[in-house]
Coordinates of C-alpha atoms in Angstrom, one line a residue:
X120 CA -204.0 130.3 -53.5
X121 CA -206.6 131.7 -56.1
X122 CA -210.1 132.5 -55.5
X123 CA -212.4 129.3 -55.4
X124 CA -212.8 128.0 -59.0
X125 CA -215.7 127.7 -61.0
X126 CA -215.6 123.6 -61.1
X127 CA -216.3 123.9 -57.0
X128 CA -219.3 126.3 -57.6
X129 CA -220.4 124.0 -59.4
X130 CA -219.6 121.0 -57.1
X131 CA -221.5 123.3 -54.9
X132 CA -224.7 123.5 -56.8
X133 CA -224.7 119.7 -57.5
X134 CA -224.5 119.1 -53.9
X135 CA -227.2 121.0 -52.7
X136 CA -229.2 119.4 -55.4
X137 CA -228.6 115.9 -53.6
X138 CA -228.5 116.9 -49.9
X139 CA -231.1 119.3 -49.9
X140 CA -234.5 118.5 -48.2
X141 CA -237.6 119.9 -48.9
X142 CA -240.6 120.2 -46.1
X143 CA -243.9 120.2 -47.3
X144 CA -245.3 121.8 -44.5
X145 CA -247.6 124.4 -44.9
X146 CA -246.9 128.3 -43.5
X147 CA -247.6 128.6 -40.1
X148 CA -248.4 124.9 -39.6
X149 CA -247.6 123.2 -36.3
X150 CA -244.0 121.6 -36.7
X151 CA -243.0 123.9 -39.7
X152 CA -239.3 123.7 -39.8
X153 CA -236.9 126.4 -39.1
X154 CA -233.8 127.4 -41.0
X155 CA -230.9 125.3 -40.1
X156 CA -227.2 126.4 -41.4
X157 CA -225.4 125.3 -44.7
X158 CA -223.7 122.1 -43.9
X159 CA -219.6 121.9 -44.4
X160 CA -219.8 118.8 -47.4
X161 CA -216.7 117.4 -49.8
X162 CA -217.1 118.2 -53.2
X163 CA -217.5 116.1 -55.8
X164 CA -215.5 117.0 -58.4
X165 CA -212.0 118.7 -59.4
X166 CA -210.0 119.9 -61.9
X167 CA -206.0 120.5 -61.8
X168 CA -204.0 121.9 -64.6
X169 CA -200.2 120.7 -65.3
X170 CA -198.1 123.4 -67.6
X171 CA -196.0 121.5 -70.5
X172 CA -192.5 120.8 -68.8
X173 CA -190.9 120.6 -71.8
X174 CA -188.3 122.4 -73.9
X175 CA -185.5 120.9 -71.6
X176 CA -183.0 118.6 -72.8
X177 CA -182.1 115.5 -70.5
X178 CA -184.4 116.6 -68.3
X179 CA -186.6 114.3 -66.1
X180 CA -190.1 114.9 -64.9
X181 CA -192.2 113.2 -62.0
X182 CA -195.7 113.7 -61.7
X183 CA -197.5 112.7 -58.5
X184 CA -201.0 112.7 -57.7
X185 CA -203.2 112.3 -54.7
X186 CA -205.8 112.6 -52.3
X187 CA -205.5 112.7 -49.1
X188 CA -207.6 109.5 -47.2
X189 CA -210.2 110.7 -45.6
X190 CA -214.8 110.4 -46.2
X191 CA -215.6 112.0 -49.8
X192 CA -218.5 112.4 -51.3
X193 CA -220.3 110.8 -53.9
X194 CA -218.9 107.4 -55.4
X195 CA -215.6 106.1 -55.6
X196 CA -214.8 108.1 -58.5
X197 CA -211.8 108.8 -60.8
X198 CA -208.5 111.0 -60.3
X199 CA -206.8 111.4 -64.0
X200 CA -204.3 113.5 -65.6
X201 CA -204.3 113.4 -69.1
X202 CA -202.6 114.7 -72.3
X203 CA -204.0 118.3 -73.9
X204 CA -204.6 117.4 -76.9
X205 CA -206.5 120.3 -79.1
X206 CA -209.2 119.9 -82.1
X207 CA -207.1 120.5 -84.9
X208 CA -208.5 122.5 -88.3
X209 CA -207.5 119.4 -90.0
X210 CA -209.4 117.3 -87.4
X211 CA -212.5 119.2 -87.6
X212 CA -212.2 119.3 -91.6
X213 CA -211.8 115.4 -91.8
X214 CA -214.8 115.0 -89.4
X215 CA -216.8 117.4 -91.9
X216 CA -215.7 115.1 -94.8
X217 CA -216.6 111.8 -93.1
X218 CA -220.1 113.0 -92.1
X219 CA -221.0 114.0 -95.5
X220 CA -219.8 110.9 -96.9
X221 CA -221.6 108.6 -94.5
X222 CA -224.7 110.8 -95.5
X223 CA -224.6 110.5 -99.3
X224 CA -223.9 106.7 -99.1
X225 CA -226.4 106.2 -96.0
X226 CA -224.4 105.0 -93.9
X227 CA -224.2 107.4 -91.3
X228 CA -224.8 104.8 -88.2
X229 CA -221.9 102.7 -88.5
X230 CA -222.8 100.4 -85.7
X231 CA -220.9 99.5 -83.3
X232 CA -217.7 98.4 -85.4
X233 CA -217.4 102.4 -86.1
X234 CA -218.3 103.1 -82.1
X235 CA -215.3 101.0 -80.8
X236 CA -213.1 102.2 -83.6
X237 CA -213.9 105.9 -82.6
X238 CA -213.5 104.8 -79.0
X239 CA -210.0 103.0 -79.3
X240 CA -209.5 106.6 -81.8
X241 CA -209.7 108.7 -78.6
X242 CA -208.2 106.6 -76.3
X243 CA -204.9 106.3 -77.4
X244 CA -205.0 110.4 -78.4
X245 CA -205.9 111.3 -74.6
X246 CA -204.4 107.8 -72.6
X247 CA -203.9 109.1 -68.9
X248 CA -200.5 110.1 -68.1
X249 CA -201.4 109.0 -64.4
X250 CA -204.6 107.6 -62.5
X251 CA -205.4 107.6 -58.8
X252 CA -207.7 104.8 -58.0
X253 CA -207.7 105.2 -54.4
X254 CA -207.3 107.9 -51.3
X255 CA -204.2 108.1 -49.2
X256 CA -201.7 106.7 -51.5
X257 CA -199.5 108.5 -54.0
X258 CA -199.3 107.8 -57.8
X259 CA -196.4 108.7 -60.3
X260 CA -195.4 108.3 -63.4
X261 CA -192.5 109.7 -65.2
X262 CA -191.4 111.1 -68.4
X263 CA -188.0 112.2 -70.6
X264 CA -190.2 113.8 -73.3
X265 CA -188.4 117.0 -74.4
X266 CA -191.9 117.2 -76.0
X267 CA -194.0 116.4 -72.9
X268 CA -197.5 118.0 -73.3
X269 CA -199.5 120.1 -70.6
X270 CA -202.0 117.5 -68.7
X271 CA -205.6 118.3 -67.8
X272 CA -206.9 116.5 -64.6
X273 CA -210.3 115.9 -63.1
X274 CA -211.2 113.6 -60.3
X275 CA -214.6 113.0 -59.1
X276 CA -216.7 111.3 -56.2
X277 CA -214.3 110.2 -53.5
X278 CA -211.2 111.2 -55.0
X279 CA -212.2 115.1 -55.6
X280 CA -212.0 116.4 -52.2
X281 CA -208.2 117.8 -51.6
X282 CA -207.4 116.0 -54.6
X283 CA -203.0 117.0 -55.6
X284 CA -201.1 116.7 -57.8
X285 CA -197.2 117.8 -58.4
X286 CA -194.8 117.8 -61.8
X287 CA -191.2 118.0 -60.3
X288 CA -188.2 118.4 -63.3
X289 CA -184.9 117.6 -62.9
X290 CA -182.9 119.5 -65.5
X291 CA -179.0 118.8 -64.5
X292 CA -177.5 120.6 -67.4
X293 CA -177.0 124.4 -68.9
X294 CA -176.9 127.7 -67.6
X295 CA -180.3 127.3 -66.3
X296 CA -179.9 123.9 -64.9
X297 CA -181.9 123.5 -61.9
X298 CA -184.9 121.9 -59.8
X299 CA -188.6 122.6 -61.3
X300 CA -191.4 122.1 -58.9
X301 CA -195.0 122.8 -59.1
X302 CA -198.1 121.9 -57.9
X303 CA -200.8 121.8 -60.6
X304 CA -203.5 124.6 -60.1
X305 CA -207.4 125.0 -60.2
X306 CA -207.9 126.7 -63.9
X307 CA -209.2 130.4 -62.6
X308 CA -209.6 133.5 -64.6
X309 CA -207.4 136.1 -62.8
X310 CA -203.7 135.5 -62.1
X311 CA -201.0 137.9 -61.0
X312 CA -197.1 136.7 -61.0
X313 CA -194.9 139.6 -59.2
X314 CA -191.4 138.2 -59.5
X315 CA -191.2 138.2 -63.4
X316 CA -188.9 139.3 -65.7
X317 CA -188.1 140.1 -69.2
X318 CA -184.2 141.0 -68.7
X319 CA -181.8 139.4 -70.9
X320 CA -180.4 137.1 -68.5
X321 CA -183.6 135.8 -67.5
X322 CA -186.0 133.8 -70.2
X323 CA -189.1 133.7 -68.5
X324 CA -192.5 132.0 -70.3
X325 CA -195.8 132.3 -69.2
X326 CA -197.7 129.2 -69.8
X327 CA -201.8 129.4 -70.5
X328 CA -203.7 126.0 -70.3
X329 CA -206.9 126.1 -71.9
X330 CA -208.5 122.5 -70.1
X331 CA -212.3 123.3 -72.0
X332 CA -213.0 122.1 -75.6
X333 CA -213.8 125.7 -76.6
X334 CA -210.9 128.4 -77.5
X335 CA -210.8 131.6 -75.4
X336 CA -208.9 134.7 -75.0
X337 CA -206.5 136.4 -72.4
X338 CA -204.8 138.9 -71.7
X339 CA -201.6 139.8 -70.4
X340 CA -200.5 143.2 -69.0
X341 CA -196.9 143.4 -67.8
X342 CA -195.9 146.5 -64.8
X343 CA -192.2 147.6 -64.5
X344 CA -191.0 149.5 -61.6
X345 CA -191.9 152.4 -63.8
X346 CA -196.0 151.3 -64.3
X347 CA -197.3 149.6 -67.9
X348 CA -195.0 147.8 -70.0
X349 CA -195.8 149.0 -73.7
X350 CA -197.2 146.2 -75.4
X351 CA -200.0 145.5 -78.3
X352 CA -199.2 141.3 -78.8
X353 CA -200.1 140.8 -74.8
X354 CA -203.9 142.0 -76.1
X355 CA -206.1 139.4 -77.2
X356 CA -204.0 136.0 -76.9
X357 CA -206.1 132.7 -78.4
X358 CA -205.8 129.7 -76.3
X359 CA -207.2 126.9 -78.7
X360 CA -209.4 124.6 -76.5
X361 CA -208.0 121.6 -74.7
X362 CA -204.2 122.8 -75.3
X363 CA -201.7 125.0 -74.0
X364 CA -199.7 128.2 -75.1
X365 CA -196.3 129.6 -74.1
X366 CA -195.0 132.7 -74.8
X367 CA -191.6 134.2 -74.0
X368 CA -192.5 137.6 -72.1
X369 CA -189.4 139.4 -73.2
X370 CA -191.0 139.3 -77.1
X371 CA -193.9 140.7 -75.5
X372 CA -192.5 144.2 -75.2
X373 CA -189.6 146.1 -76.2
X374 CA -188.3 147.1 -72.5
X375 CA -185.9 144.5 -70.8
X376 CA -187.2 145.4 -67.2
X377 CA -185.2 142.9 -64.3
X378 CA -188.1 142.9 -62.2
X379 CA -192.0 142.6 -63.8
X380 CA -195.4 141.9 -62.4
X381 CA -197.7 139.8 -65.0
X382 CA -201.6 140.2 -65.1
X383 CA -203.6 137.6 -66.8
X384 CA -207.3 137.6 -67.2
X385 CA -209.9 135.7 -70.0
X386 CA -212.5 136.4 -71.6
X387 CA -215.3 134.2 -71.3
X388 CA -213.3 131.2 -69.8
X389 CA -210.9 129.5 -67.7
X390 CA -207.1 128.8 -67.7
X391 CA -204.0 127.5 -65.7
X392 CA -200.8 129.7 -65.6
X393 CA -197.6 129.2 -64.5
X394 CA -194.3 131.0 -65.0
X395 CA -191.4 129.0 -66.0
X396 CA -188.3 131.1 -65.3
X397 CA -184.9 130.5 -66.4
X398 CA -181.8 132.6 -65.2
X399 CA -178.4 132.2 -67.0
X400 CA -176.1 131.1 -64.5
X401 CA -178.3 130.9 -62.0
X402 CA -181.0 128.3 -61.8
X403 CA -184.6 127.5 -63.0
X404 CA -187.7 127.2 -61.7
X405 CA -191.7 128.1 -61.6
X406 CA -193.3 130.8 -60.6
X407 CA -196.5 129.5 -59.0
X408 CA -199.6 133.2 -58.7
X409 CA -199.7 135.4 -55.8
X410 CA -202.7 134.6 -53.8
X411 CA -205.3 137.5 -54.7
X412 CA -204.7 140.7 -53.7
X413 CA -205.3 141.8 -50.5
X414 CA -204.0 144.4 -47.3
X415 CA -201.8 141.6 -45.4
X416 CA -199.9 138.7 -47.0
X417 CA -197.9 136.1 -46.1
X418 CA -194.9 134.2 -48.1
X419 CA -194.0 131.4 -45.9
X420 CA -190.8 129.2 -46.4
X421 CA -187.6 130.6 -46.9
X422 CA -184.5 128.0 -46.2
X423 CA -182.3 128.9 -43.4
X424 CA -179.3 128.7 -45.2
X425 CA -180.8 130.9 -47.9
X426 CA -178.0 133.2 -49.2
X427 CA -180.4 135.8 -50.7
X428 CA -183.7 136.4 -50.6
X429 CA -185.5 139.4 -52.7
X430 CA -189.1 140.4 -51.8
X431 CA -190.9 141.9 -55.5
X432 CA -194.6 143.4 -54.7
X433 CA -197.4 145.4 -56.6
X434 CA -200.1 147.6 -55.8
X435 CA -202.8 146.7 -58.6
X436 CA -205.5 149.3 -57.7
X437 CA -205.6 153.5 -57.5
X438 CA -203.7 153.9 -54.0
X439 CA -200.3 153.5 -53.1
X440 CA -199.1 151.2 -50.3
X441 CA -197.5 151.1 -47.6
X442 CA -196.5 147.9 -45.8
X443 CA -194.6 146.8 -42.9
X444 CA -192.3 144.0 -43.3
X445 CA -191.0 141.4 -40.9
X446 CA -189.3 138.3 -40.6
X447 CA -191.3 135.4 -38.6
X448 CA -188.3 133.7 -37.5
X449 CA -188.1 130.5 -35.0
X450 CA -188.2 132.7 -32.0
X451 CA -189.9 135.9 -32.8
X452 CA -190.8 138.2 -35.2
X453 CA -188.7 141.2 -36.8
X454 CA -187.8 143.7 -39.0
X455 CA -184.8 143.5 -41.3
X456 CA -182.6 146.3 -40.9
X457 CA -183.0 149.2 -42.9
X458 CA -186.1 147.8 -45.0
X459 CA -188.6 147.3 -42.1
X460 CA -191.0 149.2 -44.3
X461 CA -192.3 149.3 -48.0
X462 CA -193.5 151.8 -50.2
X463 CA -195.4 150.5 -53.5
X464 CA -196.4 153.1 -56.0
X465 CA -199.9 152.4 -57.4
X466 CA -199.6 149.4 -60.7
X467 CA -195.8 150.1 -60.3
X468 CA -193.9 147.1 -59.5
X469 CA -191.4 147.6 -56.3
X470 CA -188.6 145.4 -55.3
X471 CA -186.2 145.1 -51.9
X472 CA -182.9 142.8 -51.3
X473 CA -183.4 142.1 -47.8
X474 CA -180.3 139.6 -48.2
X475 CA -179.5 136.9 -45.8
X476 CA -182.1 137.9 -43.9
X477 CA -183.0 134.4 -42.2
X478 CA -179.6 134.9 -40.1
X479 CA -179.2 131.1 -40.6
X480 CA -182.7 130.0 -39.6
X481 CA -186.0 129.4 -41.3
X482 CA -188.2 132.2 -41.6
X483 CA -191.1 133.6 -43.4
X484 CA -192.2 137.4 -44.8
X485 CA -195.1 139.0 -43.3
X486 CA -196.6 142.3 -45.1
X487 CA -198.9 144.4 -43.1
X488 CA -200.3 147.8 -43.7
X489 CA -199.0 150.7 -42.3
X490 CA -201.7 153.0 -40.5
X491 CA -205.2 152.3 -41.0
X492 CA -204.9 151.9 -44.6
X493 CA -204.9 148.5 -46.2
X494 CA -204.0 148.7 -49.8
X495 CA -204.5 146.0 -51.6
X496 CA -201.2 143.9 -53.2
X497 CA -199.8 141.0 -54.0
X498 CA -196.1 139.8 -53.4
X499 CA -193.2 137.0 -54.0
X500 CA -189.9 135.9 -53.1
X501 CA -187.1 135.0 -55.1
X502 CA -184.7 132.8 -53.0
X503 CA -181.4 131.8 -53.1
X504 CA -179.1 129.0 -51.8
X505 CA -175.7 128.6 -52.6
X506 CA -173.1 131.2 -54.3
X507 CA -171.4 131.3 -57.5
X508 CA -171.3 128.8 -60.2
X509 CA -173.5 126.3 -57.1
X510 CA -176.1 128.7 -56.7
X511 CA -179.8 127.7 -57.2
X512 CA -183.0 129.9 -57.2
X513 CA -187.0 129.5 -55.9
X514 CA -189.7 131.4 -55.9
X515 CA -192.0 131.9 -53.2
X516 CA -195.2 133.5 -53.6
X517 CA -198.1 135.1 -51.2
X518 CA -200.2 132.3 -50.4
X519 CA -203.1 131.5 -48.1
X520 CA -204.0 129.6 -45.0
X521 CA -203.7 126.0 -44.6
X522 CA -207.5 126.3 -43.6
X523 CA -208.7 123.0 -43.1
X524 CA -206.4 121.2 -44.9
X525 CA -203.7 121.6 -47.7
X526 CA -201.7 118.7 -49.4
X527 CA -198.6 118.7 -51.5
X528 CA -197.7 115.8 -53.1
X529 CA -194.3 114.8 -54.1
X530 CA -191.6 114.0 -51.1
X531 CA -189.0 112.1 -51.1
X532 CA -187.7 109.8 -48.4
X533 CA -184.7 113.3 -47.9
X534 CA -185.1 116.4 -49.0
X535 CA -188.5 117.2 -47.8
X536 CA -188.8 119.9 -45.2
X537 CA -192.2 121.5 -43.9
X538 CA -192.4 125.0 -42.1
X539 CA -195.0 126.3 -40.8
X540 CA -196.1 129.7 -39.7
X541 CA -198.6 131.2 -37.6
X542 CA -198.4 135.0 -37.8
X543 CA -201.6 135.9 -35.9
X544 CA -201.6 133.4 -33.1
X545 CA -200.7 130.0 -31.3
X546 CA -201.9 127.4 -33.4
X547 CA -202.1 123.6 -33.7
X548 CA -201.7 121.8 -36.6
X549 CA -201.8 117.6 -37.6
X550 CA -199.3 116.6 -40.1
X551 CA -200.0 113.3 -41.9
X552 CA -197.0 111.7 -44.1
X553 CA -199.2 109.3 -46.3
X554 CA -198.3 105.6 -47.3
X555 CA -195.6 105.8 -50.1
X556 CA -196.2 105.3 -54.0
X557 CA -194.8 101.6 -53.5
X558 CA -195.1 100.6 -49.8
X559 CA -195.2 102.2 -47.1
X560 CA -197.6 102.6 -43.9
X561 CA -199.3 106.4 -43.1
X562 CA -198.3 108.8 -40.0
X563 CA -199.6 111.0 -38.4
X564 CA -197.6 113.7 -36.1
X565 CA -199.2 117.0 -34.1
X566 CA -196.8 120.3 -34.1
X567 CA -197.8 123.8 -32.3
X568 CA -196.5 126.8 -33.7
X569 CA -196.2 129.5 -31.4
X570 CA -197.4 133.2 -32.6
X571 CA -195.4 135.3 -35.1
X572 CA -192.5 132.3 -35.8
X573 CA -191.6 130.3 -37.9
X574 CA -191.2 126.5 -37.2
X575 CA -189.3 124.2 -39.8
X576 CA -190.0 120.1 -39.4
X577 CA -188.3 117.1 -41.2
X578 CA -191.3 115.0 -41.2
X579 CA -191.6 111.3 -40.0
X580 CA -191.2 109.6 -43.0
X581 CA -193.6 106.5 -43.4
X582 CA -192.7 102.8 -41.9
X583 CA -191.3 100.9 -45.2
X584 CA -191.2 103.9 -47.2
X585 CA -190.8 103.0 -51.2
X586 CA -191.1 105.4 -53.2
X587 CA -192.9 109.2 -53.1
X588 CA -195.3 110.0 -49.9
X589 CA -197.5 113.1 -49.6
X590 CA -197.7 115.5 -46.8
X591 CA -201.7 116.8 -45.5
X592 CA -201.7 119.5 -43.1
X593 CA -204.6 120.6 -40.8
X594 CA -204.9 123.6 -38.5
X595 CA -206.7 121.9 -35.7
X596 CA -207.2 125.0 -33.1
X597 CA -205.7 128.1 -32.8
X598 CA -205.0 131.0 -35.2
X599 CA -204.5 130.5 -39.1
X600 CA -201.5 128.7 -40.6
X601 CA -199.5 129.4 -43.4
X602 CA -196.9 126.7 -45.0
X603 CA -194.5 125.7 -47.2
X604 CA -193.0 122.5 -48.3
X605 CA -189.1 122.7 -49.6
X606 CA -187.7 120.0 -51.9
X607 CA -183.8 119.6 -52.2
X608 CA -182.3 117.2 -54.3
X609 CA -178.5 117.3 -54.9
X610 CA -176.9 116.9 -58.5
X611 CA -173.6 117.2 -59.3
X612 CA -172.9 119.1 -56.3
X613 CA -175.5 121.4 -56.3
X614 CA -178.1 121.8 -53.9
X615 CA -181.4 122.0 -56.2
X616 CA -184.2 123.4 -54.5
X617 CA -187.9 124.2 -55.3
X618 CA -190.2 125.5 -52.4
X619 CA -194.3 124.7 -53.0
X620 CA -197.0 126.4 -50.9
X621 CA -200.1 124.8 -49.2
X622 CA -202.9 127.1 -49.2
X623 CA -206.5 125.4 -48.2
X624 CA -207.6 122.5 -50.6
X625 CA -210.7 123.9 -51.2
X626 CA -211.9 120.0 -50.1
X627 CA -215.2 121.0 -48.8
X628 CA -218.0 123.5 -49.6
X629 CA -221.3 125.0 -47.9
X630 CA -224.3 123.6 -49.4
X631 CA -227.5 125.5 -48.0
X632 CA -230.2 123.1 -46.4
X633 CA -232.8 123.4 -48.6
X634 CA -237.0 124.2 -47.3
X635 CA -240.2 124.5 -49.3
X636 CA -241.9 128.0 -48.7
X637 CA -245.4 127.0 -49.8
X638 CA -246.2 130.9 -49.1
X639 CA -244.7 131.9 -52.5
X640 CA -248.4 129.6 -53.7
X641 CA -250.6 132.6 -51.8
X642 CA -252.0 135.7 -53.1

């Protein structure tokens, strides 16, 4: 849903060290060889960032992590989340002390005694929260901590390409009770989150996970339907290194605006962010980024027996917008009644109740410019099922294409439903429920989505299902694919609901095949 990150640049330029070829033929030479195309290869390493679920009382969090079987690259690899746990003052001050001491008294290699103790030291600060060991099966792990700390993942060699992971919190109590779901995101140095709000029924904190050893600094601009928020403690925000920072966004600025779009950029690094938004009497829930900006957009996913849906979108650069909206429904495409169309003011955020739109059926939001123009924005959903004190809220943003493949990783044997959309063209997609966490066997089911609709699956859960599964889609012919996976679990008579996107996995990258030009040698 973001641009690529840096980690798969990299992934990239490791790659093409190791698969590159080199021809020693001279210039001109009988034979030479000619310039092939970049080969498609996995990657060999990933990083996912979890946001700190905490701050809830009696609430329970799974995390699940996976990747999806299939060849990877490299060796067999690790898949691990792990605790954020920062280099304290105090830490950095004791290390200082110890060094000088071992230096006056010469005994500055301690050996391996001191090794192992150091070792053992680090272990039990940063013990995994969860470890994947192998492809095609889920792994969970579960925690009660009101205190629960952000995790930092990375999985390498065959584990890295498509690798997911999910935190879903159950918090069954309070005006805010309510599903959270969210599938941990590539760190990335741009994020923007229409759909926000600093009202005083909502309390919405943005989270920044810092996964790198050094601090950094970001930035946080906030747009109200009027333009810029005022604001001087958004500027210049340190994230210490290997930890993560919430902030409440109403103290951020002195207007209580119902609907906000959040910027956040860095300086000199990367980050995770993630909205965790609470509305009294309402429900709770993240609010994942918009995909970037861009002329068209798709929000795919909206429940059919959604009982309000609100559409919030921005217009970050110097033009206005103009956008058509429809509804890809299961049939055909539409326009709601009085709000086929969309007018964004330039860095003003814009908002329209399209209602029970869906008519009782699964649908999706396409945005397209128009004219000729194609103005540049980004959008969400806010989504409701349920009325009065049962009601329950999700947010859906803009997302992108399935692409080659897109995983999300925590279903449940009910409760999990996949839609998919194909808003350009017929398309064919393979779903694959995976093996479950504790038993379980793999399968595998094709779907075709006709053009400009909306098609909603349960899917075939796995033989012998025990425990969580994961669900891999791939667009196998046909136009692009956009989907969504919707998570319903009932608690005290409520109909909790989160609703995660599957953009493309970013599984495999083009690494250029490598020749020698010897011609560079000549005068």
């Amino acid at each position: 849903m973001k641009s690529t990150p840096l980690s798969l640049i990299a992934g990239t330029v490791a790659l093409a060290a190791v698969t590159g070829f080199a021809a020693l033929t001279a210039p001109g030479e009988a034979g030479a060889p000619e310039a092939k195309a970049a080969a498609r290869l996995p990657v060999e390493r990933t990083s996912l960032l979890c946001p700190s679920p905490g701050g809830v009382e009696l609430a329970e969090t799974t995390y699940t992590s996976v990747t999806p079987a299939g060849e990877g690259g490299g060796e067999a690899g690790t898949a691990e989340l792990s605790p954020a746990v920062p280099v304290t003052d105090d830490d950095a001050k004791d290390d200082g002390k110890k060094s000088d001491k071992e230096d006056k008294d010469g005994k500055g290699d301690k050996g391996d005694k001191g090794d192992k103790a150091d070792a053992k030291k680090d272990a039990k600060k940063e013990k995994p929260v969860v470890t994947l060991k192998e492809s095609g099966k889920p792994v969970t792990a579960e925690t009660s901590d009101e205190d629960a700390p952000a995790l930092i993942g990375t999985a390498t060699g065959r584990l890295a390409p498509g690798w997911a992971a999910q935190q879903t919190t159950v918090s069954p109590a309070g005006s805010a009770r309510g599903l959270l779901g969210l599938s941990c995101g590539a760190p990335d140095t741009d994020f923007w989150f229409p759909g926000a709000s600093t009202g005083k029924t909502r309390q919405d904190y943005i989270h920044l996970t810092n996964p790198d050893d050094s601090a950094l600094v970001a930035d946080i601009e906030l747009y109200g339907p009027e333009g810029p928020l005022a604001s001087d403690i958004g500027d210049g925000i340190t994230v210490p290194g290997r930890s993560s920072v919430p902030l409440l966004l109403s103290t951020l600025t002195t207007d209580a605006v119902e609907d906000v779009t959040v910027h956040v950029t860095t300086r000199g690094g990367r980050i995770g962010a993630a909205i965790k938004v609470a509305e009294d009497e309402a429900g709770t829930d993240w609010l994942a980024a918009s995909t970037d900006p861009s002329g068209s957009l798709v929000l795919p996913g909206i429940p059919a027996d959604a009982t309000s849906v609100q559409l919030v979108a921005f217009a970050p650069g110097e033009d206005d917008a103009d956008v058509k909206v429809q509804l890809l429904g299961k049939n055909a495409p539409f326009s709601p009644a009085g709000n086929d169309t969309l007018h964004i003011k330039s860095q003003m955020t814009a908002s329209v109740d399209l209602k029970e739109v869906t008519g009782g059926e699964p649908g999706s939001v396409r945005l397209t410019p128009v004219g000729s123009g194609a103005t540049p924005i980004v959008a969400a959903l806010r989504v409701v099922r349920g009325s009065g004190d049962k009601q329950e809220i999700a947010y859906i943003p803009a997302t992108e294409p399935v692409g080659g493949r897109a995983t999300v990783a925590d279903n449940r044997a009910k409760g999990s439903v996949l839609s998919l959309t194909a808003p350009a063209a017929d398309a064919k997609v393979k779903v694959t429920t995976s093996a479950g966490s504790e038993g379980g066997e793999q399968a595998v089911k094709t779907y075709t989505v006709k053009a400009g609709t909306t098609l909603e699956v349960t899917p075939e859960v796995p033989s012998g299902l025990k425990g969580a599964y994961a669900l891999t889609v791939e667009t196998e012919s046909g136009g692009p694919v956009h989907a969504a996976r919707t998570l319903t679990v009932t608690e005290g008579g409520i109909k909790m609901f989160t609703v995660q996107t599957l953009p493309d996995d970013g599984g495999t990258v083009d690494v250029p095949r490598v020749t020698q030009d010897l011609s560079v040698l000549e005068d």
